[in-house]
Coordinates of C-alpha atoms in Angstrom, one line a residue:
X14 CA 1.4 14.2 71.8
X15 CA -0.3 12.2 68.7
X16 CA 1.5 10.9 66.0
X17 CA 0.1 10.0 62.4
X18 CA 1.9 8.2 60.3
X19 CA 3.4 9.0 56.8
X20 CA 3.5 5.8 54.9
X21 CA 5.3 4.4 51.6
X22 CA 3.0 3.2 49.0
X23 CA 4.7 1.1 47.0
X24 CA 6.3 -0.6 50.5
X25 CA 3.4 -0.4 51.8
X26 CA 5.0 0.1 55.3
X27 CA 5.9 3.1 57.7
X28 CA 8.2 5.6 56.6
X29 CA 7.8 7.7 59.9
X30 CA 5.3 9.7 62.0
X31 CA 4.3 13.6 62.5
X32 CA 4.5 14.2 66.2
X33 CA 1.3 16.8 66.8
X34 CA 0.2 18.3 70.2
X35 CA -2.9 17.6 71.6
X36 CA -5.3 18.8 74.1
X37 CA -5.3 17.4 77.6
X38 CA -9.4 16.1 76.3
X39 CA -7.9 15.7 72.9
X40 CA -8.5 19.1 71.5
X41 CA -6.4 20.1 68.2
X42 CA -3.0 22.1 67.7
X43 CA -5.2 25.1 67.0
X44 CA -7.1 25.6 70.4
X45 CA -3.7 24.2 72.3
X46 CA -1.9 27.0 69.9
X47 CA -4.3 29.9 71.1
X48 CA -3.5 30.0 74.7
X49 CA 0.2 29.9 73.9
X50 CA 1.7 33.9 73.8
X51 CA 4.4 35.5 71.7
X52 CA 6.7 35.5 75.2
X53 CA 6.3 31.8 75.8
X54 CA 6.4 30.2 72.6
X55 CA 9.7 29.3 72.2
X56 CA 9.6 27.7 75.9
X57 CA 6.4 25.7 74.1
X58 CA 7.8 24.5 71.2
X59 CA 11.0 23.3 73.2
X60 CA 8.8 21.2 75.6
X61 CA 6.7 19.8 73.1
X62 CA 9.9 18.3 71.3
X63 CA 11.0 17.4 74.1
X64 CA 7.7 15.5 75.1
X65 CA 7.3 13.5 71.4
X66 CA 10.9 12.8 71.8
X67 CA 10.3 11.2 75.2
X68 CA 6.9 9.7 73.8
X69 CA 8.3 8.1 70.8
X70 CA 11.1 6.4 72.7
X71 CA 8.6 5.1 75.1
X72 CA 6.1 3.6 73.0
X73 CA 9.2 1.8 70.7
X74 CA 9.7 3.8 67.5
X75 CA 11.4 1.9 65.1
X76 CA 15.3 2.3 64.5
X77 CA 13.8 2.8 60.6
X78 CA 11.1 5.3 61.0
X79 CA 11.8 8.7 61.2
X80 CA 10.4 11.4 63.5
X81 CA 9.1 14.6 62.2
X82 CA 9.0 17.5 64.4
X83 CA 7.4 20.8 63.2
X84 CA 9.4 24.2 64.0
X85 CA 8.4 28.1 63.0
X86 CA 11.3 29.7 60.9
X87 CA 11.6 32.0 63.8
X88 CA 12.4 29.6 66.5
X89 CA 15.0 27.9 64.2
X90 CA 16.6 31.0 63.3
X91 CA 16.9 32.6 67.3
X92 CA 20.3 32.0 68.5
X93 CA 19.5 29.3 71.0
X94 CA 17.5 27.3 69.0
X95 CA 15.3 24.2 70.3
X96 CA 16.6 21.8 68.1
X97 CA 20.0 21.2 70.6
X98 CA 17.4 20.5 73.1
X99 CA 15.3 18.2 70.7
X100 CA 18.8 16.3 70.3
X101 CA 19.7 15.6 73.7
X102 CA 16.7 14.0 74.2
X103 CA 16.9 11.8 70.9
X104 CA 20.2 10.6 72.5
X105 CA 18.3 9.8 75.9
X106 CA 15.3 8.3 74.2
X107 CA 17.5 6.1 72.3
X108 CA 16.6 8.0 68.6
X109 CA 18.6 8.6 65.8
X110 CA 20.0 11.6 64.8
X111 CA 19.4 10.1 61.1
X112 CA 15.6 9.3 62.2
X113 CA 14.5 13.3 62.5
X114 CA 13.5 15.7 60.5
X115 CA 13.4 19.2 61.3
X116 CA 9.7 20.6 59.6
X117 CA 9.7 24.2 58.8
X118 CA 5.6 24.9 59.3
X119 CA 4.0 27.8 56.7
X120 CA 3.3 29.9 59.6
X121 CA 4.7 32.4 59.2
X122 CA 7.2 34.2 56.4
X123 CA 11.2 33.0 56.5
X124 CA 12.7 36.4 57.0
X125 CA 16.1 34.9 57.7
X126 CA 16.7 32.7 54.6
X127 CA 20.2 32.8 54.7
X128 CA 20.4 31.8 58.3
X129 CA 17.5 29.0 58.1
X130 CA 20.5 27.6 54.9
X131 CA 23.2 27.5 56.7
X132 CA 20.8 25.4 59.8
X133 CA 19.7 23.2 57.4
X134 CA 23.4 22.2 56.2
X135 CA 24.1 22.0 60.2
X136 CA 21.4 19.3 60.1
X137 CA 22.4 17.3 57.4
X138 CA 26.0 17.0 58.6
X139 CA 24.5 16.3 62.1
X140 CA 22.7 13.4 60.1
X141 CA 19.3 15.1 60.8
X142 CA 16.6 15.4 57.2
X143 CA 15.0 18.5 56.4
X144 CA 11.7 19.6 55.2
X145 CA 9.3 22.3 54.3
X146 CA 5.5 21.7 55.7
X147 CA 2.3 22.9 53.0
X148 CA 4.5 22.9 50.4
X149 CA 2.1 25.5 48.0
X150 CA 0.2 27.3 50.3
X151 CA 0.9 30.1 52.6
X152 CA 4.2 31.4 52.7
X153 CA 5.6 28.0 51.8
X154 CA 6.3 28.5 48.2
X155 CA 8.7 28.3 44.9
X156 CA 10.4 31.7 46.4
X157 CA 11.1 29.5 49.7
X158 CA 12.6 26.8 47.8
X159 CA 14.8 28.7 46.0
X160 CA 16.4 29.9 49.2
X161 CA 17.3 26.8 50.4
X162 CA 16.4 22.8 49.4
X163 CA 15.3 20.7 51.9
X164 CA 15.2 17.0 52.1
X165 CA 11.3 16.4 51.7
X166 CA 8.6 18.9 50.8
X167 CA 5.0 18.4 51.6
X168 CA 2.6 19.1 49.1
X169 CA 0.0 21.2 51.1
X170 CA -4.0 19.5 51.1
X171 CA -5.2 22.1 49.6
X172 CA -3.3 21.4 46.5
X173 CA -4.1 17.6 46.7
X174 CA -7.9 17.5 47.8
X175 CA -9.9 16.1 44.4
X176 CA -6.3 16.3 42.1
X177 CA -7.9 13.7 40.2
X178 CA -10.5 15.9 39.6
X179 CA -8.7 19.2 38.7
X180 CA -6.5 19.9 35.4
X181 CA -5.0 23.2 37.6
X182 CA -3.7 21.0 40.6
X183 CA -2.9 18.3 38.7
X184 CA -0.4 20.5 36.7
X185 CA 0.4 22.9 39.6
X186 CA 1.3 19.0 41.1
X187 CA 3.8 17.7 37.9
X188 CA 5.6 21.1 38.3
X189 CA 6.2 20.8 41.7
X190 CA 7.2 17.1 41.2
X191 CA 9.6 18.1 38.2
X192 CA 11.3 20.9 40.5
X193 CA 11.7 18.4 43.3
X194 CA 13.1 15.6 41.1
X195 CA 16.2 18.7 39.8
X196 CA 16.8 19.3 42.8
X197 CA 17.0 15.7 44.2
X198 CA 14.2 16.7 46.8
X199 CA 11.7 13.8 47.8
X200 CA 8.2 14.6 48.3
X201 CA 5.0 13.5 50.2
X202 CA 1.5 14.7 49.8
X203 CA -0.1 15.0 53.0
X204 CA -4.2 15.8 53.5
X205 CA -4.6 12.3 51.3
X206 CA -8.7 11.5 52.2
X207 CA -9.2 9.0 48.6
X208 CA -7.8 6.4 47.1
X209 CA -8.4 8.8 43.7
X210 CA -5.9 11.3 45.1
X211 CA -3.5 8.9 46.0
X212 CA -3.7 7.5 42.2
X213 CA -3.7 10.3 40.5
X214 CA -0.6 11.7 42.5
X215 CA 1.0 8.1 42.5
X216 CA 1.1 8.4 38.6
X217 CA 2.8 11.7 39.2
X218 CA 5.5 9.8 40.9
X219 CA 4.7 10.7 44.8
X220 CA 5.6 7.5 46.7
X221 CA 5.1 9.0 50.3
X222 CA 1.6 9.8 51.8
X223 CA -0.2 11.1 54.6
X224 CA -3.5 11.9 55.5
X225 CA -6.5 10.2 57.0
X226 CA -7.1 7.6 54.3
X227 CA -4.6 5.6 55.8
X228 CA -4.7 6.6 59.2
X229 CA -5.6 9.7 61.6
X230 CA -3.4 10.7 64.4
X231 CA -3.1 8.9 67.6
X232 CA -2.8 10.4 71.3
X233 CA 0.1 8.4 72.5
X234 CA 0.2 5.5 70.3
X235 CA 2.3 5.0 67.1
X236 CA 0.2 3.0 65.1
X237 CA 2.0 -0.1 62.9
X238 CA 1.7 -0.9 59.4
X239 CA -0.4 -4.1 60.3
X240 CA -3.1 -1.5 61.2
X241 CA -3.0 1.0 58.5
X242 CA -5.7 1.4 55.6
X243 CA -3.3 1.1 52.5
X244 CA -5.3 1.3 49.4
X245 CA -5.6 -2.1 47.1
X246 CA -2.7 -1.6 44.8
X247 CA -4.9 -2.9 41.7
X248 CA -6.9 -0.6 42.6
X249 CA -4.9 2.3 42.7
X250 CA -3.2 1.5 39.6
X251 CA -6.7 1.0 37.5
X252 CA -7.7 4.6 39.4
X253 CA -4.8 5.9 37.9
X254 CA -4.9 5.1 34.3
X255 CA -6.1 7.5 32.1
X256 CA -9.7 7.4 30.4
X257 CA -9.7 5.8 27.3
X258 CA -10.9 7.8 23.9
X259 CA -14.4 6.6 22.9
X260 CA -16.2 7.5 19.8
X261 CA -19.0 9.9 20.0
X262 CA -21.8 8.3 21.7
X263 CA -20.5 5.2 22.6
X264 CA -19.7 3.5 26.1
X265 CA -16.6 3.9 27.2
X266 CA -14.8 0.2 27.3
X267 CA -14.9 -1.8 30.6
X268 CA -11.6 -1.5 32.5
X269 CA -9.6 -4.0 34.1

């Protein structure tokens, strides 16, 4: 398992790590993911909880960091479930209930909704957080949201690559942020590669990042927040003021 870290901004400190399998030679989720069938899936998933359960514990995951572990809506919504499993082995790897969130991955289309609801309120009286993964893209949408509200949503990379740079994510963004503040939903963008994006989003309101400006995932190793790339916080604020008007012609004034 690797784990990257999502990190507060305005802390600047951990909020928790995204537990992602690995190769055996370090290959991605996506070639691991291609030699996994229909018939064994679920068996997969289970273990793979199971093993960034037993990882985090070993390697000392902090009682304030959360855990985020990524499940399809299908898995959640079969009858026997991996998250019991996933549970059992917080309580042996000495983890929170409070510290995990279950991630619904874009995958593949909820076709259960009302089921996947009444998990998610199982989980929050269980003390366990919520969320929904590539928050914009796929099948992860406004039409998922409305069926149930998670703790978190995660604003999908595709959404913030170059935000600074583009009036139709930037608004698609504020929407997004202005749903999520009505419904008392907390969100982090994830894909974050600039210190721009981070600005620009950081005006928005977004407090929680991830993506590999501040740190790319690590086989077997939770990196701390005395290692992690957090962007100059004059610098993020001067990124993220807007231009200021200049007269035709003229140079626009120094800033800062």
């Amino acid at each position: 398992m690797a784990f990257q870290p999502i990190v507060d901004i305005t802390a600047q400190t951990v909020f928790g790590y995204e537990a992602l399998v690995r190769g055996v030679n370090g290959e991605g989720a996506e070639t691991v993911l291609s030699h996994v069938t229909p018939a064994n899936f679920m068996a997969f998933e289970a273990a793979c909880h199971s093993a960034a359960m037993a990882s985090a514990g070993r390697l000392g995951l902090d009682r304030t960091h959360h855990l985020s572990l990524n499940f399809l809506p299908s898995g959640l919504a079969a009858e026997n479930n991996s998250v019991s499993p996933a549970l059992a082995m917080a309580n042996a790897s000495a983890i929170g209930t409070d510290q995990l969130i279950v991630e619904i991955t874009e995958a593949e289309r909820v076709t259960q909704p009302v089921r996947i609801a009444a998990l998610f309120a199982d989980y929050r009286r269980l003390g366990l957080k919520t969320a929904i993964d590539d928050f914009g893209v796929g099948y992860a949408g406004l039409g998922l949201l409305a069926d149930f509200q998670p703790d978190y949503i995660k604003i999908a990379m595709d959404l913030v690559r170059d935000v600074h740079e583009s009036r139709a994510r930037a608004s698609i963004t504020r929407a997004i942020l202005q749903a999520a503040r009505d419904l008392s939903i907390q969100v982090i963008a994830e894909g974050v590669e600039s210190p721009s994006e981070v600005a620009a989003l950081r005006a928005q309101g977004v407090t929680l990042f991830q993506g590999f400006l501040f740190a790319r995932p690590t086989v077997d190793r939770l990196i701390p927040p005395s290692r992690i790339c957090f962007p100059a916080a004059r610098s993020v604020r001067r990124l993220a003021r807007p231009p200021r008007p200049t007269l035709a012609g003229a140079q626009p004034l120094p800033q800062g």
